[in-house]
Short mmCIF file of C-alpha atoms and ligand atoms in Angstrom, two decimals:
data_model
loop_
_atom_site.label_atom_id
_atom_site.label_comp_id
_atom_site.label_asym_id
_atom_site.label_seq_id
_atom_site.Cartn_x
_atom_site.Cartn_y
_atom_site.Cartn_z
CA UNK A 1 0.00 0.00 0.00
CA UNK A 2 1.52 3.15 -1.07
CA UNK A 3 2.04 6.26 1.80
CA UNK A 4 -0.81 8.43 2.27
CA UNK A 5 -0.11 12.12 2.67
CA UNK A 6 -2.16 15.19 3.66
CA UNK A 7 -1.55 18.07 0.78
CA UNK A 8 -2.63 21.55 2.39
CA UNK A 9 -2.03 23.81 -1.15
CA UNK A 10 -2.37 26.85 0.85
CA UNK A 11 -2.82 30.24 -0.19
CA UNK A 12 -1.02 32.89 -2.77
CA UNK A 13 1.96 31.37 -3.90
CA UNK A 14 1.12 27.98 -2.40
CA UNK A 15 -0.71 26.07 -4.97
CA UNK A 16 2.02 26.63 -7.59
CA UNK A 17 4.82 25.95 -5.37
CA UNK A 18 3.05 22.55 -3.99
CA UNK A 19 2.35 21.30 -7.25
CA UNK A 20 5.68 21.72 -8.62
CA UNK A 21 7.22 19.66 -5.54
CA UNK A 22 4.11 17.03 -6.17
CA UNK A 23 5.18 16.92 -9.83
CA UNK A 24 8.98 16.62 -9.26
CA UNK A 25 8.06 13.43 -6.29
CA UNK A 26 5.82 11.68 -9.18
CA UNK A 27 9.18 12.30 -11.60
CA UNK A 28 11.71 10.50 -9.07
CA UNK A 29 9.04 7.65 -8.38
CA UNK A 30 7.46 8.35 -5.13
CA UNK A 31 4.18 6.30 -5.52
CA UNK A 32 2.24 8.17 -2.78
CA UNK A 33 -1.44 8.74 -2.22
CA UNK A 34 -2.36 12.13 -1.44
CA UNK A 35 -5.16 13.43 0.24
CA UNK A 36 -5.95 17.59 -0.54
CA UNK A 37 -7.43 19.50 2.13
CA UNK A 38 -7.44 23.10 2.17
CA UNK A 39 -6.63 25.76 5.60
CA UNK A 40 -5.96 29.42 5.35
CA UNK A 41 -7.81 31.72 3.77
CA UNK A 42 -8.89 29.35 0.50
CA UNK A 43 -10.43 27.43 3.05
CA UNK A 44 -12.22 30.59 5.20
CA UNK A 45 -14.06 31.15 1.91
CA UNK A 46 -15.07 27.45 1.26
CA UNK A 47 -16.03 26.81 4.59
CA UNK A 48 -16.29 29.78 6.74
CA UNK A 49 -13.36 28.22 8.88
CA UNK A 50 -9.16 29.18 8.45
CA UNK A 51 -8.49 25.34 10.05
CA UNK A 52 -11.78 23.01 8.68
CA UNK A 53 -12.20 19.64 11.11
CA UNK A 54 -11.65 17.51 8.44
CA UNK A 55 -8.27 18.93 7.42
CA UNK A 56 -7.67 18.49 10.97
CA UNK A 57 -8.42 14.93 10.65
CA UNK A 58 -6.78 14.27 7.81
CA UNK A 59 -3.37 15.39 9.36
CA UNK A 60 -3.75 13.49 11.83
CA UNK A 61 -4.73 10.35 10.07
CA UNK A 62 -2.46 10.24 7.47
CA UNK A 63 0.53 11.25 10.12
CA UNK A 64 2.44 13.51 7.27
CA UNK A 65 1.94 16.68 5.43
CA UNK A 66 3.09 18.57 3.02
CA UNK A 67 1.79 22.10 3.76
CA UNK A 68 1.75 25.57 1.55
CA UNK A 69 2.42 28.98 3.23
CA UNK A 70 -0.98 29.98 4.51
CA UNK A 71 -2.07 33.82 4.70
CA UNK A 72 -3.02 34.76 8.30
CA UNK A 73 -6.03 37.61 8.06
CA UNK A 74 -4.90 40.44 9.93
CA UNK A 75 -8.07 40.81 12.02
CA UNK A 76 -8.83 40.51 15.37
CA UNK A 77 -9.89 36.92 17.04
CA UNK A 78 -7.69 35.03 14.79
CA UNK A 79 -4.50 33.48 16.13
CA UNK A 80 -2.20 32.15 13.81
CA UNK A 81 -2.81 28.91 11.78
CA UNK A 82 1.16 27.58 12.09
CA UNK A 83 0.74 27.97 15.59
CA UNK A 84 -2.40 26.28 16.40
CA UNK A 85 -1.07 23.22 14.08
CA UNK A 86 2.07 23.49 16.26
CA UNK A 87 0.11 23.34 19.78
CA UNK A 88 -2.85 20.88 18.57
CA UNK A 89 -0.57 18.20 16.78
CA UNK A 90 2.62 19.16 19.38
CA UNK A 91 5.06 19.54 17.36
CA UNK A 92 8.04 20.76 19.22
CA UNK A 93 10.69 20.52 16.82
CA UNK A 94 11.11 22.61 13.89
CA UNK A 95 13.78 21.79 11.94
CA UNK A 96 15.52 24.32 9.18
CA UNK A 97 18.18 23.58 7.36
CA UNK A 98 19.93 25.58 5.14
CA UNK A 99 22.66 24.72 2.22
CA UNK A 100 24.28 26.33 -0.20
CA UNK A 101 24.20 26.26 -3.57
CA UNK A 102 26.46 27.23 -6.49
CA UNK A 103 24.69 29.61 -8.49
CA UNK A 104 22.69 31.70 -6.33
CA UNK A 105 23.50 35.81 -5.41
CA UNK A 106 24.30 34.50 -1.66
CA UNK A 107 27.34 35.62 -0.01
CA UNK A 108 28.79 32.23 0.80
CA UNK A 109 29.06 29.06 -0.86
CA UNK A 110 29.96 26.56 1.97
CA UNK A 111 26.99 26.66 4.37
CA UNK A 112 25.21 23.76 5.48
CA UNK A 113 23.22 24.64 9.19
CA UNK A 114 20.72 22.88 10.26
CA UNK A 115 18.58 24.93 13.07
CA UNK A 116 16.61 22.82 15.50
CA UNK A 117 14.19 25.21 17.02
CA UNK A 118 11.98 24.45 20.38
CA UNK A 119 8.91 25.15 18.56
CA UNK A 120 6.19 24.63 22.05
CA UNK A 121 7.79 27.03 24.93
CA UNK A 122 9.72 29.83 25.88
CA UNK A 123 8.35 33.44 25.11
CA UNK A 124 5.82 31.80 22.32
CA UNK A 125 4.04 29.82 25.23
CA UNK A 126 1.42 32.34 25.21
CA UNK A 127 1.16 32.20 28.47
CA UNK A 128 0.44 35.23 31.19
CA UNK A 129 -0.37 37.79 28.17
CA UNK A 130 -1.42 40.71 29.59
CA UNK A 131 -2.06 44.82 28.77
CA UNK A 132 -2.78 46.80 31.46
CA UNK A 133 -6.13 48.64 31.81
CA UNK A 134 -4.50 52.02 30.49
CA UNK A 135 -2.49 50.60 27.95
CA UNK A 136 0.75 51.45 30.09
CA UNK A 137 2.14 47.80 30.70
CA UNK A 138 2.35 44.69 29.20
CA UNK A 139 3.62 41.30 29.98
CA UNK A 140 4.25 37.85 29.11
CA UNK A 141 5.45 34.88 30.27
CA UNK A 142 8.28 32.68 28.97
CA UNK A 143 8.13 28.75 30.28
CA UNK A 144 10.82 26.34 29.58
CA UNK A 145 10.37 23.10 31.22
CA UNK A 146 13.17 20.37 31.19
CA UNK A 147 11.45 17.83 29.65
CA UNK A 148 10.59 20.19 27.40
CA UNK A 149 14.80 21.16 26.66
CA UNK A 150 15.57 17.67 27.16
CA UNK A 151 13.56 16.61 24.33
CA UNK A 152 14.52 19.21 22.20
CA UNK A 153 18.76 18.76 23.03
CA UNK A 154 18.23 15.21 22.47
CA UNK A 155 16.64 15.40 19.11
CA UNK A 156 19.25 17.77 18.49
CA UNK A 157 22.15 15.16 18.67
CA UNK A 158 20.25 12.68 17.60
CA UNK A 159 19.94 14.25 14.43
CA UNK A 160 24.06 14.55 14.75
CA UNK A 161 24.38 11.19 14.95
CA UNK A 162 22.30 10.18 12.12
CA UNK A 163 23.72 12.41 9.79
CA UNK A 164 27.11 12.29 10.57
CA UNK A 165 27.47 15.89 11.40
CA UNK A 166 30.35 17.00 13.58
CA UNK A 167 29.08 20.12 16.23
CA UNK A 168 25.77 20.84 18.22
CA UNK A 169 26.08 24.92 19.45
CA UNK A 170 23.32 25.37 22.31
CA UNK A 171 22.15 29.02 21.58
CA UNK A 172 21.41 30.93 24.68
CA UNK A 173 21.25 33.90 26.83
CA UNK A 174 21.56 32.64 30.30
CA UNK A 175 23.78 35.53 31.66
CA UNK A 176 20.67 37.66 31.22
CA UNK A 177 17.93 35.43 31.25
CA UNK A 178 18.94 33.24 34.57
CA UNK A 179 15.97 31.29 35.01
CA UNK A 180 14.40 30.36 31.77
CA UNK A 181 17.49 30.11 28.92
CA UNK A 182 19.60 29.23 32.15
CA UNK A 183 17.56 25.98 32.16
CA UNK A 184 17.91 25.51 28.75
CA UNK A 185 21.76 25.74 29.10
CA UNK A 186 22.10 23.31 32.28
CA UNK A 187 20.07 20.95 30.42
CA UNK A 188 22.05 21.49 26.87
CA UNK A 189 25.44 20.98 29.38
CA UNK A 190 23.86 17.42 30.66
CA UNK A 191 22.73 15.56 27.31
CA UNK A 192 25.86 16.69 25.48
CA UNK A 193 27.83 14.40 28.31
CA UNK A 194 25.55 11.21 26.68
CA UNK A 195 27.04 12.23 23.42
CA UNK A 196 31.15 12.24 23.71
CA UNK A 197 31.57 11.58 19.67
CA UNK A 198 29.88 14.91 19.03
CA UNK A 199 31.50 18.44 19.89
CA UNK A 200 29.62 20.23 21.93
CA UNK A 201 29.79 24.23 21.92
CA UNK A 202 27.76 26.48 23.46
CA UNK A 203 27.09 30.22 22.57
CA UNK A 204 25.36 33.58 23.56
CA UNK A 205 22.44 34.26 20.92
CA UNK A 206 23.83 37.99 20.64
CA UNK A 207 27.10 36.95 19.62
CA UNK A 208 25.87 33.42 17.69
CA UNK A 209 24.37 36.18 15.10
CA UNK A 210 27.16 37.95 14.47
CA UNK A 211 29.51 34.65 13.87
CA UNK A 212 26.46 33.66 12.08
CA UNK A 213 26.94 36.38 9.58
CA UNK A 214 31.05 36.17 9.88
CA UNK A 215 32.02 33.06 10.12
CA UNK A 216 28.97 30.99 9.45
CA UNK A 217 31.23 28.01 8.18
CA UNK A 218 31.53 27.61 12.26
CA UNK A 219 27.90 26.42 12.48
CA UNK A 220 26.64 22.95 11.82
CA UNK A 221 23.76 21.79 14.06
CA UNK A 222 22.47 24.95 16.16
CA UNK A 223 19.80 24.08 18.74
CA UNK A 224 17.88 26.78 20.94
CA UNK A 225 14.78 27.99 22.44
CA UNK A 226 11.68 29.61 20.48
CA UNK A 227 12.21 33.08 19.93
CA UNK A 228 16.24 32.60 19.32
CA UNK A 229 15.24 29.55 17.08
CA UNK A 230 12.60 31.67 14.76
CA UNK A 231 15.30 34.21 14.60
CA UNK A 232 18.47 32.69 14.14
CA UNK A 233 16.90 30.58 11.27
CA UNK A 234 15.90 33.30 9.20
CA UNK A 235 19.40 34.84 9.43
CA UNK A 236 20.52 31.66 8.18
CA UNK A 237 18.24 31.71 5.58
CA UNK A 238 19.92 34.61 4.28
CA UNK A 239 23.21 33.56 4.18
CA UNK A 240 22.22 31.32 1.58
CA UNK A 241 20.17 32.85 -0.87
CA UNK A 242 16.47 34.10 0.85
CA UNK A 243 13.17 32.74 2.03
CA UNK A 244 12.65 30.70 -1.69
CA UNK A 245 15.69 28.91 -0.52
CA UNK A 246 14.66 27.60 3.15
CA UNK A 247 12.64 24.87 4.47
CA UNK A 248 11.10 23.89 7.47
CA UNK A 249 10.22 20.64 9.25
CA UNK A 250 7.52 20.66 12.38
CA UNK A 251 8.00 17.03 13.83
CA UNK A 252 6.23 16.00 17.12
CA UNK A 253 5.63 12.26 18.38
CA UNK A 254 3.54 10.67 15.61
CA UNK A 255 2.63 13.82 13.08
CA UNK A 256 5.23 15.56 10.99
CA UNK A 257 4.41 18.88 8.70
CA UNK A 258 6.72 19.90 5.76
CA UNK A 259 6.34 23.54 4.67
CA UNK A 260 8.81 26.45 3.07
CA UNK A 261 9.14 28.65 5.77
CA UNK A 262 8.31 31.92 3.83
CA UNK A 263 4.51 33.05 3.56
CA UNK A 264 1.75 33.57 0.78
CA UNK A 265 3.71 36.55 -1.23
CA UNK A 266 0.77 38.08 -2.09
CA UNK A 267 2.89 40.68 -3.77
CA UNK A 268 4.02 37.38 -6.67
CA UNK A 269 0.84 35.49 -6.90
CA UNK A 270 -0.56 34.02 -9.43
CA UNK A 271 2.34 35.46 -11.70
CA UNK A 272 4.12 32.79 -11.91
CA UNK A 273 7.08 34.11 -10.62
CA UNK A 274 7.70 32.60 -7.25
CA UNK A 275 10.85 29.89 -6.81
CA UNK A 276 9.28 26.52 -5.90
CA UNK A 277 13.05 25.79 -4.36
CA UNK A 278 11.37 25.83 -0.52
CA UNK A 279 8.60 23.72 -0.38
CA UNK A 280 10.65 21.19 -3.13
CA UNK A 281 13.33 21.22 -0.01
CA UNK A 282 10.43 20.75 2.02
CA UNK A 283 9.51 17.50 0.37
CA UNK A 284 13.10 16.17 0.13
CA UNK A 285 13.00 16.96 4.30
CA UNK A 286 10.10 14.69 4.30
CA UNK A 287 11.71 11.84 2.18
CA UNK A 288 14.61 11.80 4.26
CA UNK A 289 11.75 11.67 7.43
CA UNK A 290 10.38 8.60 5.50
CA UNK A 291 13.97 6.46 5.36
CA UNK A 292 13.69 7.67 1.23
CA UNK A 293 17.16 9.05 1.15
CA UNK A 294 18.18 7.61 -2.27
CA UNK A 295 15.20 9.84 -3.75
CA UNK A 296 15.58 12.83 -1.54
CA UNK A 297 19.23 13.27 -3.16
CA UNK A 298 18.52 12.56 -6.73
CA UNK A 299 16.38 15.55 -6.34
CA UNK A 300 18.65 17.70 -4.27
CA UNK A 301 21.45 16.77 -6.83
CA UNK A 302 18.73 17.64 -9.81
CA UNK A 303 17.67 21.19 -8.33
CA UNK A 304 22.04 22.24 -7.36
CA UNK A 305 22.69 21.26 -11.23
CA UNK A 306 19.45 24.01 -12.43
CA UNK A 307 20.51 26.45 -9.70
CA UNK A 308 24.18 26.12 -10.85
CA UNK A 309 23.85 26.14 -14.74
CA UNK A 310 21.45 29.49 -13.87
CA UNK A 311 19.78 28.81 -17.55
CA UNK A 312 15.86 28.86 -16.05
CA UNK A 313 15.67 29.88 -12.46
CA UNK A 314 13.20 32.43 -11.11
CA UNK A 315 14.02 36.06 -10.48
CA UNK A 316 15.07 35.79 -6.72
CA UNK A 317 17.89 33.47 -7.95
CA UNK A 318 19.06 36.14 -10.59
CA UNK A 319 17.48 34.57 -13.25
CA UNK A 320 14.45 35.69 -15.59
CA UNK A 321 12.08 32.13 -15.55
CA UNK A 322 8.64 31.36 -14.10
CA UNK A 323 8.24 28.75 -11.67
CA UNK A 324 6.86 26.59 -14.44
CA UNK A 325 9.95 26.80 -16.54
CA UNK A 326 11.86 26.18 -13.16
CA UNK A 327 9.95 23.25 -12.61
CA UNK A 328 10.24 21.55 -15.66
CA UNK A 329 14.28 21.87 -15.78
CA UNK A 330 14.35 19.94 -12.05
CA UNK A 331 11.92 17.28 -13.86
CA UNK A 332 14.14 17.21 -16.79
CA UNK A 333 17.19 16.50 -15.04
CA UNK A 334 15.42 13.69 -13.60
P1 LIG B 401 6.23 36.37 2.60
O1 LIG B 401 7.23 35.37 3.05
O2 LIG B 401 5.00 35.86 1.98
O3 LIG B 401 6.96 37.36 1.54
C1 LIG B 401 8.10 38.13 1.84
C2 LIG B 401 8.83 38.51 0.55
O4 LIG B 401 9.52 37.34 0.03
C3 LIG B 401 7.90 38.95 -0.56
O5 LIG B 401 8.51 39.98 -1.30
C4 LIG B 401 7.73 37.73 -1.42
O6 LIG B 401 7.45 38.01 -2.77
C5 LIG B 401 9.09 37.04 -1.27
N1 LIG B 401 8.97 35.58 -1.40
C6 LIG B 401 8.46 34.72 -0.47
N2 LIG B 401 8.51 33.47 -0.92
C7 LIG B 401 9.06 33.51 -2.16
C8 LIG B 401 9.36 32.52 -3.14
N3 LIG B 401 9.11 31.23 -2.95
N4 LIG B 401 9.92 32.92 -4.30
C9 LIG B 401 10.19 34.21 -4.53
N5 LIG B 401 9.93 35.20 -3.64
C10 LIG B 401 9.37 34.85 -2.46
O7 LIG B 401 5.90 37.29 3.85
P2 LIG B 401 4.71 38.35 4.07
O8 LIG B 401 4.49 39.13 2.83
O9 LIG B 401 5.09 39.04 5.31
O10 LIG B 401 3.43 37.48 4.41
C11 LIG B 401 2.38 37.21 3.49
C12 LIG B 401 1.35 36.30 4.17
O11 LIG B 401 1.93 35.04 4.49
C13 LIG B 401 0.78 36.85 5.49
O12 LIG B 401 -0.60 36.60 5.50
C14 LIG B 401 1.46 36.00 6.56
O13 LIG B 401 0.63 35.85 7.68
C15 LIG B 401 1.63 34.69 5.84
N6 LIG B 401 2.76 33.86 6.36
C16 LIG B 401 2.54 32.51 6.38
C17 LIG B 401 3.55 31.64 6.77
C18 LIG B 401 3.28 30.17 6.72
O14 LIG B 401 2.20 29.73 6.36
N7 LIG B 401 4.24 29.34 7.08
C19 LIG B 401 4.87 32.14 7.19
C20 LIG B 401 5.00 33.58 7.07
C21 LIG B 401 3.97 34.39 6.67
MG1 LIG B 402 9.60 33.08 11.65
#
């Protein structure tokens, strides 16, 4: 029986973007079965609802998804979709890698950073949220648990281990923040004992960003709290190339969601002029979640030789192609 998958399209850019990475899975022989189900604001208009029970269901049932960027409406009473999926389906990891390749207008060509972000605590717990009658205060709370940065570390080196990388750097701030990142950090100091084949470095997020942007050859497996995590991984993104460059993996116990990490770009839809590069990533991520290595590369190793040759990419890669054109180069490669 072939793998079923949940396929959330998404909004703006989304549709194009998810069936290029459907397309370019069919080309490299993934047999899967996919089930559609719409969030976001396509589904708001079908159904009157941004997050419809049955694409809850199916996310749950099937176990896997491949996800679209989704556009959030800026109105009152609506919290964000990501982060309802991310609290219903806890999914505390979010992984985001980022490589480089040949060919694009980044400034370095030897990156390869995986972030693993604590994607359930800190400052996005939303707990304690609170304005003061007169609109003079505000608070929040930020929770870290240990089981919660146990979990996280662990995956972390885990991840290490499987892929043969070399460094973990726990991101912090614990000179400042005593309590909650200093938690994090005695935690981060413990589980890197259980791991003595892996280097173990730890380093203040202030200063991590500015390495980051040095000497970002440093870097291999970063792991941090929330707020750090959502950061840091956009400045990674950067380094090699933008947001059509970056994907992002939300894994929890049983349910996994695939997604680029950049949103509906509204100001590029339907133009055919967004790079599918992201949420193609996203789908190798997901390969690579289902033990389908052997495919995950051939496409990896298809989308470099495009990017390189710089004959048909889209305009945030320097080039002058649709995502169509784009597309159909990956597929004929493979
Ligand atoms: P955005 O990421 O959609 O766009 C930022 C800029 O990057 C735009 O200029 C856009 O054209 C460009 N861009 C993004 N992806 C691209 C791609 N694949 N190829 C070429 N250019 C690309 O961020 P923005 O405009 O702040 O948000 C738009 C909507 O997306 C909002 O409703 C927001 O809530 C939602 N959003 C959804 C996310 C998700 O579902 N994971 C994440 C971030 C935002
Ligand atoms: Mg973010």
């Amino acid at each position: 029986m072939s793998t079923k998958i949940t396929v959330i399209p998404g909004d703006g850019i989304g549709p194009d973007i998810v069936d290029s990475a459907i397309k370019i899975l069919t080309k490299v022989g993934c047999d899967f079965d996919y089930e559609f189900v719409d969030a976001g604001l396509t589904a708001l208009e079908k159904t009157g609802e941004l997050l419809p029970q049955n694409t809850l269901d199916a996310i749950k049932r099937n176990g896997i998804t491949l996800k679209g960027p989704l556009t959030t409406p800026v109105v009152e009473g609506f919290t964000s979709i990501n982060v309802s999926l991310r609290k219903q389906f806890g999914l505390y990891a979010n992984l985001r890698p980022v490589k480089s390749f040949k060919g694009t207008q980044a400034r370095y060509d030897n990156i390869d950073i995986i972030t693993v972000r604590e994607n359930t605590e800190g400052m996005y717990s939303g707990l304690g949220q609170k304005v003061s009658e007169d609109g003079s205060e505000a608070e929040a709370m930020s929770k870290i648990t240990r089981q919660g940065a146990e979990r996280i570390v662990r995956f972390a080196y885990e991840l290490a281990q499987r892929e043969g990388r070399k460094k973990v750097t726990a991101v912090h701030k614990a000179n400042i923040l005593k309590s909650t990142s200093g938690l994090f950090l005695k935690v981060a100091r413990e589980i890197a004992e259980e791991y003595p084949d892996i280097e173990s470095a730890e380093m203040i997020v202030d200063a991590a960003c500015m390495r980051l942007v040095m000497n970002p050859e440093d870097f291999d497996v970063i792991v941090t709290t929330n707020l750090f995590g959502d950061i840091v991984s956009d400045l990674c993104a950067g380094l090699v190339g933008g947001l059509g460059m970056a994907p992002g993996a939300n894994i929890g116990k049983d349910c996994a969601i695939f997604e680029a990490v950049h949103g509906s770009a509204p100001d590029i839809a339907g133009k055919n002029l967004a790079n599918p590069s992201s949420v193609i990533l996203a789908s190798v991520q997901m390969l690579e979640y289902l033990g389908m290595s052997e495919q995950a590369d051939k496409i990896v190793k298809a989308l470099a030789d495009v990017i390189e040759s710089g004959d048909r990419t889209t305009r945030d890669l320097g080039g002058s192609h649709g995502t169509t054109d784009f597309t159909d180069a990956v597929i004929e490669r493979l």
